[in-house]
Short mmCIF file of C-alpha atoms in Angstrom, two decimals:
data_model
loop_
_atom_site.label_atom_id
_atom_site.label_comp_id
_atom_site.label_asym_id
_atom_site.label_seq_id
_atom_site.Cartn_x
_atom_site.Cartn_y
_atom_site.Cartn_z
CA UNK A 801 70.65 13.76 38.01
CA UNK A 802 72.11 12.79 34.51
CA UNK A 803 74.15 10.03 36.10
CA UNK A 804 70.92 8.67 37.80
CA UNK A 805 69.11 8.85 34.28
CA UNK A 806 71.75 6.94 32.54
CA UNK A 807 72.08 4.06 34.94
CA UNK A 808 68.35 3.54 35.07
CA UNK A 809 67.66 4.00 31.30
CA UNK A 810 65.34 1.70 29.39
CA UNK A 811 61.71 1.16 28.72
CA UNK A 812 59.33 2.09 31.65
CA UNK A 813 55.66 2.43 31.95
CA UNK A 814 56.18 6.24 31.42
CA UNK A 815 59.27 7.96 30.48
CA UNK A 816 61.61 8.61 33.27
CA UNK A 817 61.38 12.39 33.06
CA UNK A 818 57.66 11.95 34.17
CA UNK A 819 58.71 9.86 37.28
CA UNK A 820 61.37 12.44 38.10
CA UNK A 821 59.04 15.46 37.37
CA UNK A 822 56.59 13.99 39.84
CA UNK A 823 59.15 13.50 42.38
CA UNK A 824 58.45 9.76 42.70
CA UNK A 825 62.22 9.22 43.37
CA UNK A 826 62.44 11.74 46.19
CA UNK A 827 62.77 9.95 49.76
CA UNK A 828 63.32 11.17 52.99
CA UNK A 829 66.45 11.76 55.30
CA UNK A 830 66.08 8.42 57.04
CA UNK A 831 66.22 4.99 55.75
CA UNK A 832 65.37 1.52 56.98
CA UNK A 833 67.23 -1.63 56.51
CA UNK A 834 64.37 -3.03 54.63
CA UNK A 835 64.27 -0.10 52.08
CA UNK A 836 67.94 -0.10 51.51
CA UNK A 837 67.58 -2.25 48.40
CA UNK A 838 65.36 0.29 46.80
CA UNK A 839 67.66 3.27 47.34
CA UNK A 840 69.92 4.50 44.53
CA UNK A 841 72.02 7.10 46.29
CA UNK A 842 71.86 9.87 48.93
CA UNK A 843 72.17 13.40 47.92
CA UNK A 844 74.43 15.90 49.56
CA UNK A 845 71.44 17.32 51.63
CA UNK A 846 71.19 13.69 52.95
CA UNK A 847 67.86 13.12 51.08
CA UNK A 848 67.77 9.45 49.97
CA UNK A 849 66.87 8.75 46.33
CA UNK A 850 64.75 5.80 45.22
CA UNK A 851 65.57 3.69 42.14
CA UNK A 852 62.61 4.31 39.86
CA UNK A 853 63.34 1.31 37.72
CA UNK A 854 62.56 -0.77 40.75
CA UNK A 855 59.36 1.24 41.44
CA UNK A 856 58.24 0.65 37.80
CA UNK A 857 58.90 -3.08 38.07
CA UNK A 858 57.15 -3.48 41.41
CA UNK A 859 53.99 -1.41 39.84
CA UNK A 860 53.87 -4.12 37.16
CA UNK A 861 53.94 -6.97 39.61
CA UNK A 862 51.20 -5.29 41.95
CA UNK A 863 49.11 -4.82 38.98
CA UNK A 864 49.16 -8.46 38.32
CA UNK A 865 48.12 -9.24 41.81
CA UNK A 866 45.38 -6.79 41.77
CA UNK A 867 44.03 -7.81 38.55
CA UNK A 868 43.69 -11.48 39.69
CA UNK A 869 41.46 -10.49 42.57
CA UNK A 870 37.67 -9.76 42.54
CA UNK A 871 37.67 -5.86 42.57
CA UNK A 872 35.06 -5.77 45.38
CA UNK A 873 37.43 -7.79 47.50
CA UNK A 874 40.44 -5.34 47.28
CA UNK A 875 40.60 -2.54 50.04
CA UNK A 876 42.69 0.60 49.37
CA UNK A 877 43.30 2.91 52.19
CA UNK A 878 44.92 6.35 52.71
CA UNK A 879 45.03 8.42 56.02
CA UNK A 880 47.26 10.91 54.17
CA UNK A 881 45.41 13.84 52.63
CA UNK A 882 47.43 13.80 49.44
CA UNK A 883 46.63 10.21 48.92
CA UNK A 884 42.93 10.27 49.35
CA UNK A 885 42.09 11.70 45.84
CA UNK A 886 44.41 9.17 44.16
CA UNK A 887 42.68 6.35 46.07
CA UNK A 888 39.20 7.57 45.26
CA UNK A 889 40.16 7.78 41.64
CA UNK A 890 41.93 4.45 41.56
CA UNK A 891 38.97 2.55 43.20
CA UNK A 892 36.57 4.32 40.70
CA UNK A 893 38.48 3.06 37.71
CA UNK A 894 39.24 -0.47 38.93
CA UNK A 895 36.09 -1.22 41.17
CA UNK A 896 37.96 -1.63 44.45
CA UNK A 897 36.74 -0.43 47.73
CA UNK A 898 38.31 2.81 49.11
CA UNK A 899 38.68 3.88 52.61
CA UNK A 900 40.27 7.23 53.25
CA UNK A 901 40.74 9.48 56.18
CA UNK A 902 40.27 7.70 59.60
CA UNK A 903 40.14 3.95 59.65
CA UNK A 904 37.64 2.52 62.11
CA UNK A 905 39.49 -0.04 64.21
CA UNK A 906 37.74 -3.41 63.85
CA UNK A 907 36.77 -3.03 60.26
CA UNK A 908 38.85 -5.98 59.18
CA UNK A 909 38.91 -8.00 62.53
CA UNK A 910 35.74 -7.42 64.38
CA UNK A 911 32.53 -9.09 62.91
CA UNK A 912 30.30 -7.63 65.38
CA UNK A 913 31.20 -4.13 64.16
CA UNK A 914 28.62 -2.90 61.71
CA UNK A 915 31.22 -1.66 59.24
CA UNK A 916 33.10 -4.95 59.34
CA UNK A 917 33.98 -6.37 55.90
CA UNK A 918 36.10 -9.28 54.36
CA UNK A 919 38.80 -8.46 51.93
CA UNK A 920 41.30 -10.56 50.18
CA UNK A 921 43.79 -7.85 49.43
CA UNK A 922 44.92 -4.60 50.95
CA UNK A 923 46.70 -1.64 49.25
CA UNK A 924 48.09 0.84 51.83
CA UNK A 925 49.30 4.44 50.89
CA UNK A 926 51.73 4.63 53.72
CA UNK A 927 52.46 1.86 56.27
CA UNK A 928 53.13 4.56 59.03
CA UNK A 929 49.87 6.59 58.55
CA UNK A 930 47.84 3.41 57.68
CA UNK A 931 49.24 1.34 60.64
CA UNK A 932 45.80 0.28 61.85
CA UNK A 933 44.59 -1.36 58.70
CA UNK A 934 47.94 -2.83 58.25
CA UNK A 935 48.02 -4.36 61.53
CA UNK A 936 44.60 -5.78 61.14
CA UNK A 937 45.33 -7.19 57.89
CA UNK A 938 48.34 -8.82 59.44
CA UNK A 939 46.24 -10.45 62.06
CA UNK A 940 43.76 -11.64 59.56
CA UNK A 941 46.32 -12.84 57.11
CA UNK A 942 45.26 -10.61 54.26
CA UNK A 943 48.06 -9.96 51.83
CA UNK A 944 49.23 -6.32 51.66
CA UNK A 945 50.68 -4.16 48.91
CA UNK A 946 52.33 -1.06 50.46
CA UNK A 947 53.65 2.34 48.80
CA UNK A 948 56.81 2.47 50.91
CA UNK A 949 59.31 5.49 51.27
CA UNK A 950 62.75 5.26 52.61
CA UNK A 951 61.78 5.47 56.12
CA UNK A 952 59.11 2.82 56.14
CA UNK A 953 59.36 -0.77 57.85
CA UNK A 954 58.11 -3.46 55.60
CA UNK A 955 57.77 -6.37 57.94
CA UNK A 956 53.88 -6.65 57.35
CA UNK A 957 54.26 -5.77 53.57
CA UNK A 958 53.95 -8.74 51.12
CA UNK A 959 54.71 -6.37 48.09
CA UNK A 960 56.64 -3.09 48.40
CA UNK A 961 56.31 -0.34 45.88
CA UNK A 962 59.10 1.85 46.56
CA UNK A 963 58.05 5.70 46.12
CA UNK A 964 57.73 8.96 47.70
CA UNK A 965 54.47 8.36 49.49
CA UNK A 966 54.06 11.99 50.76
CA UNK A 967 54.03 14.16 47.57
CA UNK A 968 50.68 14.56 45.76
CA UNK A 969 52.17 14.57 42.35
CA UNK A 970 54.09 11.23 43.22
CA UNK A 971 51.07 9.64 44.60
CA UNK A 972 48.72 10.75 41.74
CA UNK A 973 51.25 9.17 39.29
CA UNK A 974 51.74 6.02 41.11
CA UNK A 975 48.01 5.39 41.33
CA UNK A 976 47.38 6.45 37.85
CA UNK A 977 49.98 3.84 36.73
CA UNK A 978 48.55 1.11 38.79
CA UNK A 979 45.08 1.76 37.57
CA UNK A 980 46.08 1.80 33.85
CA UNK A 981 48.29 -1.34 34.40
CA UNK A 982 45.41 -3.27 36.32
CA UNK A 983 43.18 -2.65 33.16
CA UNK A 984 45.71 -3.83 31.01
CA UNK A 985 46.29 -7.01 32.95
CA UNK A 986 42.59 -7.53 32.98
CA UNK A 987 42.45 -7.27 29.13
CA UNK A 988 40.11 -4.26 29.58
CA UNK A 989 42.71 -1.79 27.94
CA UNK A 990 44.93 -2.68 25.05
CA UNK A 991 48.77 -2.42 25.85
CA UNK A 992 49.06 0.23 23.43
CA UNK A 993 45.83 1.92 23.87
CA UNK A 994 45.67 5.46 25.53
CA UNK A 995 44.31 5.46 28.98
CA UNK A 996 41.20 7.72 28.83
CA UNK A 997 41.51 9.14 32.45
CA UNK A 998 43.94 11.98 32.75
CA UNK A 999 46.66 12.03 35.33
CA UNK A 1000 45.15 15.27 36.74
CA UNK A 1001 42.12 13.33 37.74
CA UNK A 1002 44.25 11.45 40.25
CA UNK A 1003 45.81 14.51 41.72
CA UNK A 1004 44.60 15.94 45.16
CA UNK A 1005 43.39 19.55 44.88
CA UNK A 1006 44.76 20.44 48.41
CA UNK A 1007 47.64 22.72 48.08
CA UNK A 1008 51.08 21.19 48.71
CA UNK A 1009 53.37 22.42 51.31
CA UNK A 1010 57.14 22.04 51.73
CA UNK A 1011 58.30 18.99 53.58
#
């Protein structure tokens, strides 16, 4: 791992040890062609390792996109259990609309459905688990930011944030960083000011199991 740290050293949104401790760089045993640019190496156990420097850079770009939109026009979804608390806390902090658990088909595409809403930006936690809102956003021409692991396809994603999107500590850190950076981009939090919401508040309380 020291080789990895040396190559990707430099100023990041958080120190690299925090990224590594939360497992943001841990991918899966599969990779897609679209995620290849974000993969740093493959371990002997055939787990693909993501380049956290690229993760860090994409969080900064995503935060600029999110900060430009009216908060109530941003929809953030997570069907994955470990992503639900991070999404709820992120939306509480930035004022976006959360939708966790089952996504009701037609929410973005069917005006006759009572729960239908119009949004201008969608943030998905996992393009596989959140395929329904992703497909509906694609049909409606809604830009999408996606947290993507090494095995995700990204054809319908406008901005990829490469990350482990299954681990609860990784998801908590990514959403915590995004929330802090959105507030900075809006000018609501000074660049050097401490973020008053602790990382632990973003972490799912569901016990993590081996993957």
